[in-house]
Coordinates of C-alpha atoms and ligand atoms in Angstrom, one line a residue:
M264 CA -59.6 74.8 -46.1
Y265 CA -61.5 77.6 -44.3
E266 CA -58.4 78.8 -42.4
S267 CA -57.5 81.7 -44.8
Y268 CA -61.1 82.8 -45.0
W269 CA -61.3 83.3 -41.3
S270 CA -57.6 84.6 -41.1
L271 CA -56.5 81.6 -39.0
E272 CA -53.1 80.0 -39.0
E273 CA -54.5 76.5 -38.4
K274 CA -57.7 74.7 -37.7
P275 CA -58.8 75.7 -34.1
F276 CA -61.2 72.8 -33.4
E277 CA -59.4 69.6 -34.4
N278 CA -60.5 66.6 -32.3
T279 CA -57.1 65.5 -31.2
P280 CA -55.7 65.7 -27.7
N281 CA -53.1 68.4 -28.5
P282 CA -51.7 70.0 -25.3
Q283 CA -50.9 73.2 -27.2
F284 CA -54.7 73.9 -27.2
L285 CA -55.3 73.2 -23.6
Y286 CA -57.7 75.6 -22.0
H287 CA -57.1 75.7 -18.3
S288 CA -60.6 75.6 -16.9
P289 CA -60.6 75.4 -13.1
Q290 CA -61.4 71.7 -13.2
H291 CA -58.8 70.9 -15.9
E292 CA -56.3 72.9 -13.8
E293 CA -57.2 71.0 -10.7
G294 CA -57.1 67.6 -12.4
L295 CA -53.7 68.3 -13.9
S296 CA -52.3 69.5 -10.6
R297 CA -53.5 66.3 -8.8
L298 CA -51.9 64.1 -11.5
L299 CA -48.7 66.1 -11.2
Y300 CA -48.8 65.8 -7.4
A301 CA -49.2 62.0 -7.7
V302 CA -46.2 61.6 -9.9
S303 CA -43.9 64.2 -8.3
E304 CA -44.5 62.7 -4.8
G305 CA -44.1 59.2 -6.1
K306 CA -47.6 58.0 -5.1
G307 CA -48.7 54.5 -6.0
A308 CA -51.8 55.3 -8.1
G309 CA -54.2 58.0 -9.2
L310 CA -57.5 58.0 -10.9
L311 CA -59.0 60.4 -13.4
T312 CA -62.5 59.8 -14.5
G313 CA -64.9 61.9 -16.6
V314 CA -67.6 61.9 -19.2
F315 CA -66.8 61.1 -22.8
G316 CA -64.9 63.8 -24.6
C317 CA -64.3 66.1 -21.6
G318 CA -60.4 66.1 -21.8
K319 CA -59.0 63.1 -19.9
T320 CA -56.7 62.0 -22.7
L321 CA -55.7 65.6 -23.3
L322 CA -54.8 66.0 -19.6
G323 CA -52.8 62.7 -19.7
R324 CA -50.9 63.9 -22.7
T325 CA -50.3 67.4 -21.2
L326 CA -48.9 65.8 -18.1
F327 CA -46.5 63.7 -20.1
Q328 CA -45.4 66.8 -22.0
E329 CA -44.7 68.6 -18.8
L330 CA -42.7 65.8 -17.2
D331 CA -38.9 66.4 -17.4
R332 CA -37.4 63.6 -19.5
D333 CA -34.3 63.7 -17.3
V334 CA -36.4 62.8 -14.2
Y335 CA -39.3 60.7 -15.5
K336 CA -39.5 57.4 -17.4
T337 CA -42.9 57.1 -18.9
A338 CA -45.3 54.7 -20.6
F339 CA -48.6 55.8 -22.1
I340 CA -51.0 52.9 -22.8
A341 CA -53.6 54.3 -25.1
N342 CA -55.6 51.1 -25.7
P343 CA -55.7 48.7 -22.9
F344 CA -58.1 46.2 -24.5
L345 CA -55.7 43.5 -23.9
S346 CA -55.2 40.4 -21.8
Y347 CA -53.2 40.8 -18.6
T348 CA -50.1 39.3 -20.2
E349 CA -50.3 41.6 -23.2
L350 CA -50.9 44.6 -21.0
L351 CA -47.9 43.8 -18.9
M352 CA -45.8 43.2 -22.0
H353 CA -47.0 46.5 -23.4
I354 CA -46.1 48.4 -20.3
T355 CA -42.7 46.8 -20.0
Y356 CA -41.9 47.3 -23.6
S357 CA -43.0 51.0 -23.4
L358 CA -40.6 51.4 -20.5
G359 CA -37.7 50.3 -22.7
A360 CA -37.4 46.5 -22.5
R361 CA -36.4 45.1 -25.8
D362 CA -35.5 41.5 -24.9
L363 CA -39.0 40.2 -24.0
P364 CA -40.0 36.6 -25.1
Q365 CA -42.4 36.6 -28.0
N366 CA -44.4 33.5 -27.3
K367 CA -47.2 33.1 -24.8
Q368 CA -46.3 30.4 -22.4
D369 CA -47.4 30.2 -18.8
V370 CA -43.9 31.1 -17.5
L371 CA -44.1 34.4 -19.5
V372 CA -45.9 36.5 -17.0
N373 CA -43.2 35.9 -14.4
V374 CA -40.4 36.6 -16.9
V375 CA -42.0 39.9 -17.9
L376 CA -42.7 40.8 -14.2
E377 CA -39.1 40.2 -13.4
R378 CA -37.9 42.3 -16.3
L379 CA -40.3 45.1 -15.3
G380 CA -39.0 44.9 -11.7
E381 CA -35.4 45.3 -13.0
I382 CA -36.3 48.3 -15.1
L383 CA -38.1 49.9 -12.1
E384 CA -35.2 49.3 -9.8
N385 CA -32.7 50.6 -12.4
N386 CA -34.8 53.7 -12.9
M387 CA -34.8 54.3 -9.1
R388 CA -31.1 53.8 -8.9
D389 CA -30.6 56.3 -11.7
G390 CA -32.7 58.8 -9.7
K391 CA -35.6 58.5 -12.1
K392 CA -39.3 58.1 -11.4
T393 CA -41.4 55.8 -13.4
V394 CA -44.9 56.7 -14.5
V395 CA -47.4 54.5 -16.3
V396 CA -50.7 56.0 -17.7
I397 CA -53.4 53.6 -18.7
D398 CA -56.0 55.5 -20.7
E399 CA -59.5 54.2 -21.6
A400 CA -59.1 51.9 -18.6
H401 CA -62.9 51.4 -18.4
V402 CA -62.5 48.9 -21.2
I403 CA -60.8 46.6 -18.6
T404 CA -63.8 44.9 -17.2
D405 CA -62.1 41.6 -16.2
R406 CA -61.6 41.7 -12.4
K407 CA -58.7 39.5 -12.7
V408 CA -56.8 42.0 -14.8
W409 CA -57.4 44.6 -12.0
E410 CA -56.3 42.2 -9.4
E411 CA -53.1 41.7 -11.3
L412 CA -52.6 45.4 -12.1
R413 CA -52.7 46.0 -8.4
L414 CA -49.7 43.7 -8.0
L415 CA -47.7 46.3 -9.9
L416 CA -48.0 48.5 -6.8
N417 CA -46.2 45.9 -4.9
F418 CA -43.0 47.0 -6.6
Q419 CA -41.7 48.9 -3.6
I420 CA -38.4 49.5 -1.9
E421 CA -38.3 50.8 1.7
N422 CA -42.0 51.6 1.5
R423 CA -41.5 53.7 -1.6
F424 CA -43.5 52.9 -4.8
L425 CA -41.3 52.2 -7.7
L426 CA -43.9 53.3 -10.2
T427 CA -46.9 55.6 -10.2
L428 CA -49.9 54.1 -12.1
L429 CA -52.4 56.6 -13.4
I430 CA -55.7 55.3 -14.5
L431 CA -57.9 57.3 -16.9
G432 CA -61.3 56.4 -18.1
Q433 CA -65.1 57.0 -18.3
P434 CA -67.3 57.3 -15.2
E435 CA -68.1 53.6 -14.9
L436 CA -64.4 53.1 -14.0
K437 CA -65.1 54.5 -10.6
E438 CA -67.3 51.6 -9.7
I439 CA -64.9 49.1 -11.2
I440 CA -62.1 50.4 -9.1
E441 CA -64.2 51.0 -5.9
S442 CA -65.3 47.3 -6.0
N443 CA -61.7 46.4 -5.8
K444 CA -60.9 47.5 -2.2
Q445 CA -57.2 46.7 -2.3
F446 CA -56.8 48.8 -5.4
S447 CA -59.0 51.7 -4.4
Q448 CA -57.2 51.9 -1.0
R449 CA -54.0 52.6 -2.8
L450 CA -55.3 55.5 -4.9
A451 CA -53.6 58.7 -3.6
V452 CA -55.5 61.0 -5.8
K453 CA -58.9 60.9 -7.5
F454 CA -60.5 63.4 -9.8
H455 CA -63.7 63.6 -11.9
L456 CA -64.0 65.8 -14.9
G457 CA -67.4 67.1 -15.9
P458 CA -68.6 69.3 -18.8
L459 CA -67.7 73.0 -19.0
T460 CA -70.1 75.6 -17.7
A461 CA -71.7 78.2 -20.1
G462 CA -69.0 80.8 -19.2
E463 CA -66.2 78.2 -19.6
T464 CA -67.6 77.1 -22.9
E465 CA -67.3 80.7 -24.2
Q466 CA -63.7 81.0 -22.8
Y467 CA -62.9 77.6 -24.3
V468 CA -64.0 78.6 -27.8
L469 CA -62.2 82.0 -27.6
H470 CA -59.1 80.3 -26.3
R471 CA -58.9 77.7 -29.1
L472 CA -59.5 80.4 -31.7
R473 CA -56.7 82.6 -30.2
I474 CA -54.2 79.7 -30.2
A475 CA -55.1 79.1 -33.9
G476 CA -54.2 82.7 -34.6
A477 CA -57.6 84.5 -34.7
Q478 CA -57.2 88.3 -34.7
K479 CA -60.9 89.3 -34.8
Q480 CA -64.3 88.2 -33.6
I481 CA -65.6 85.1 -35.5
F482 CA -68.5 83.8 -33.4
T483 CA -71.3 86.1 -32.2
P484 CA -72.1 85.8 -28.4
G485 CA -75.5 84.4 -29.4
A486 CA -73.8 81.7 -31.4
I487 CA -71.6 80.7 -28.5
A488 CA -74.5 80.6 -26.1
L489 CA -76.3 78.2 -28.5
I490 CA -73.2 76.1 -28.8
Y491 CA -73.3 75.5 -25.1
K492 CA -77.0 74.6 -25.3
K493 CA -76.4 72.1 -28.1
T494 CA -73.3 70.5 -26.6
G495 CA -73.9 70.6 -22.9
G496 CA -70.4 72.0 -22.5
I497 CA -68.6 68.8 -23.7
P498 CA -65.4 69.8 -25.4
R499 CA -65.4 67.1 -28.1
R500 CA -68.9 68.2 -29.2
I501 CA -68.0 71.8 -29.0
N502 CA -65.1 71.2 -31.4
H503 CA -67.3 69.3 -33.8
I504 CA -70.0 71.9 -34.0
C505 CA -67.5 74.8 -34.2
D506 CA -65.5 73.1 -37.0
L507 CA -68.7 72.5 -39.0
A508 CA -69.8 76.1 -38.3
L509 CA -66.6 77.6 -39.6
F510 CA -66.9 75.5 -42.7
A511 CA -70.5 76.5 -43.3
G512 CA -69.8 80.2 -42.7
F513 CA -67.0 80.0 -45.2
G514 CA -69.3 78.3 -47.7
K515 CA -71.9 81.1 -47.2
N516 CA -69.4 83.8 -47.3
V517 CA -70.7 85.4 -44.0
P518 CA -68.6 87.8 -41.9
L519 CA -69.6 86.1 -38.6
V520 CA -70.8 82.7 -37.4
T521 CA -74.3 83.4 -36.0
E522 CA -77.0 81.4 -34.2
T523 CA -78.6 80.5 -37.6
I524 CA -75.4 78.7 -38.7
I525 CA -75.0 76.9 -35.4
D526 CA -78.6 75.8 -35.6
E527 CA -78.1 74.5 -39.2
V528 CA -74.9 72.5 -38.4
S529 CA -76.0 71.1 -35.1
S530 CA -78.2 68.5 -36.6
D531 CA -75.0 66.9 -38.0
V532 CA -73.5 66.6 -34.5
E533 CA -74.2 63.3 -32.8
D534 CA -75.6 63.2 -29.3
Ligands
LIG183 N1 -59.6 71.9 -21.4 C1 -59.5 71.6 -22.7 N2 -58.8 72.5 -23.5 C2 -58.7 72.3 -24.9 N3 -59.2 71.3 -25.5 C3 -59.9 70.4 -24.8 C4 -60.1 70.5 -23.4 N4 -60.8 69.4 -22.9 C5 -61.0 68.7 -24.0 N5 -60.5 69.2 -25.1 C6 -60.6 68.7 -26.5 O1 -61.8 67.9 -26.6 C7 -61.5 66.7 -27.3 C8 -61.8 65.5 -26.5 O2 -60.9 65.5 -25.4 P1 -60.3 64.1 -24.9 O3 -60.0 63.2 -26.1 O4 -59.1 64.4 -24.1 O5 -61.5 63.5 -24.1 P2 -61.6 62.2 -23.3 O6 -62.2 62.6 -22.0 O7 -60.3 61.5 -23.3 O8 -62.7 61.4 -24.1 P3 -63.0 59.8 -24.1 O9 -63.9 59.6 -22.9 O10 -63.8 59.6 -25.4 O11 -61.7 59.1 -24.1 C9 -60.1 66.8 -27.8 O12 -60.0 67.3 -29.0 C10 -59.4 67.7 -26.8 O13 -58.3 68.4 -27.3
LIG184 MG1 -59.8 59.6 -24.0

């Protein structure tokens, strides 16, 4: 809507985890390289935590985009609010199983585990690595599910893990995992993402604008400084405020987004 007014090719601040827009802040870079290390070295498990809206899902998606499809077999579980059986079914299905039983009998878990084991062994035999990402894993609060997820790490041959399990979620996930010693002992990498600094917030805004095709200045430095103040450097909030500001600036027919506009739109952004 406002794209042509600001001479943009697309909307710069959409709240979707689109890897094309990734700004490599030092911590996003470090988080991504730890995840990449865990999968390329065939580690058992890795943990990425972070405050809401700081880029965990985006890093998970970016990682998947970077993995060579000839080498990696992947499953991305976006919503793990499931029973253990359903979660296991979802993972196994995402890794390619098409012949899973449909009904929920007691025997089912073993059948699915067996099928999963076959898939993992086949992948290994074909020289492929298997990676499972569980996003939003903080919603799994049932200890039993964690106990059972840990069992997936028992799929090993000659001390090599047959799958790498990457767990992504909000900060409370750290306590959930740490209270499960057997699980936490198997975490090869851990990383926590926090908000951006003031300087990074500026770079972030300019980066997203550039990717969207911006050719000239759109936000004044004062506006960007205020965006940091209002959002605490949380990317999802920055996106929201910037999107509203571009729309408001277009409506008012102004040449630049100033502090006044940021002030006006920020009351519409939730805390
Ligand atoms: N480094 C970054 N570069 C570009 N965009 C980013 C970056 N970090 C976060 N974002 C953007 O911020 C928004 C929120 O990111 P994301 O959904 O990945 O956060 P999250 O940590 O998974 O949040 P939640 O805890 O709610 O699941 C997305 O639109 C995402 O593209
Ligand atoms: Mg997320």
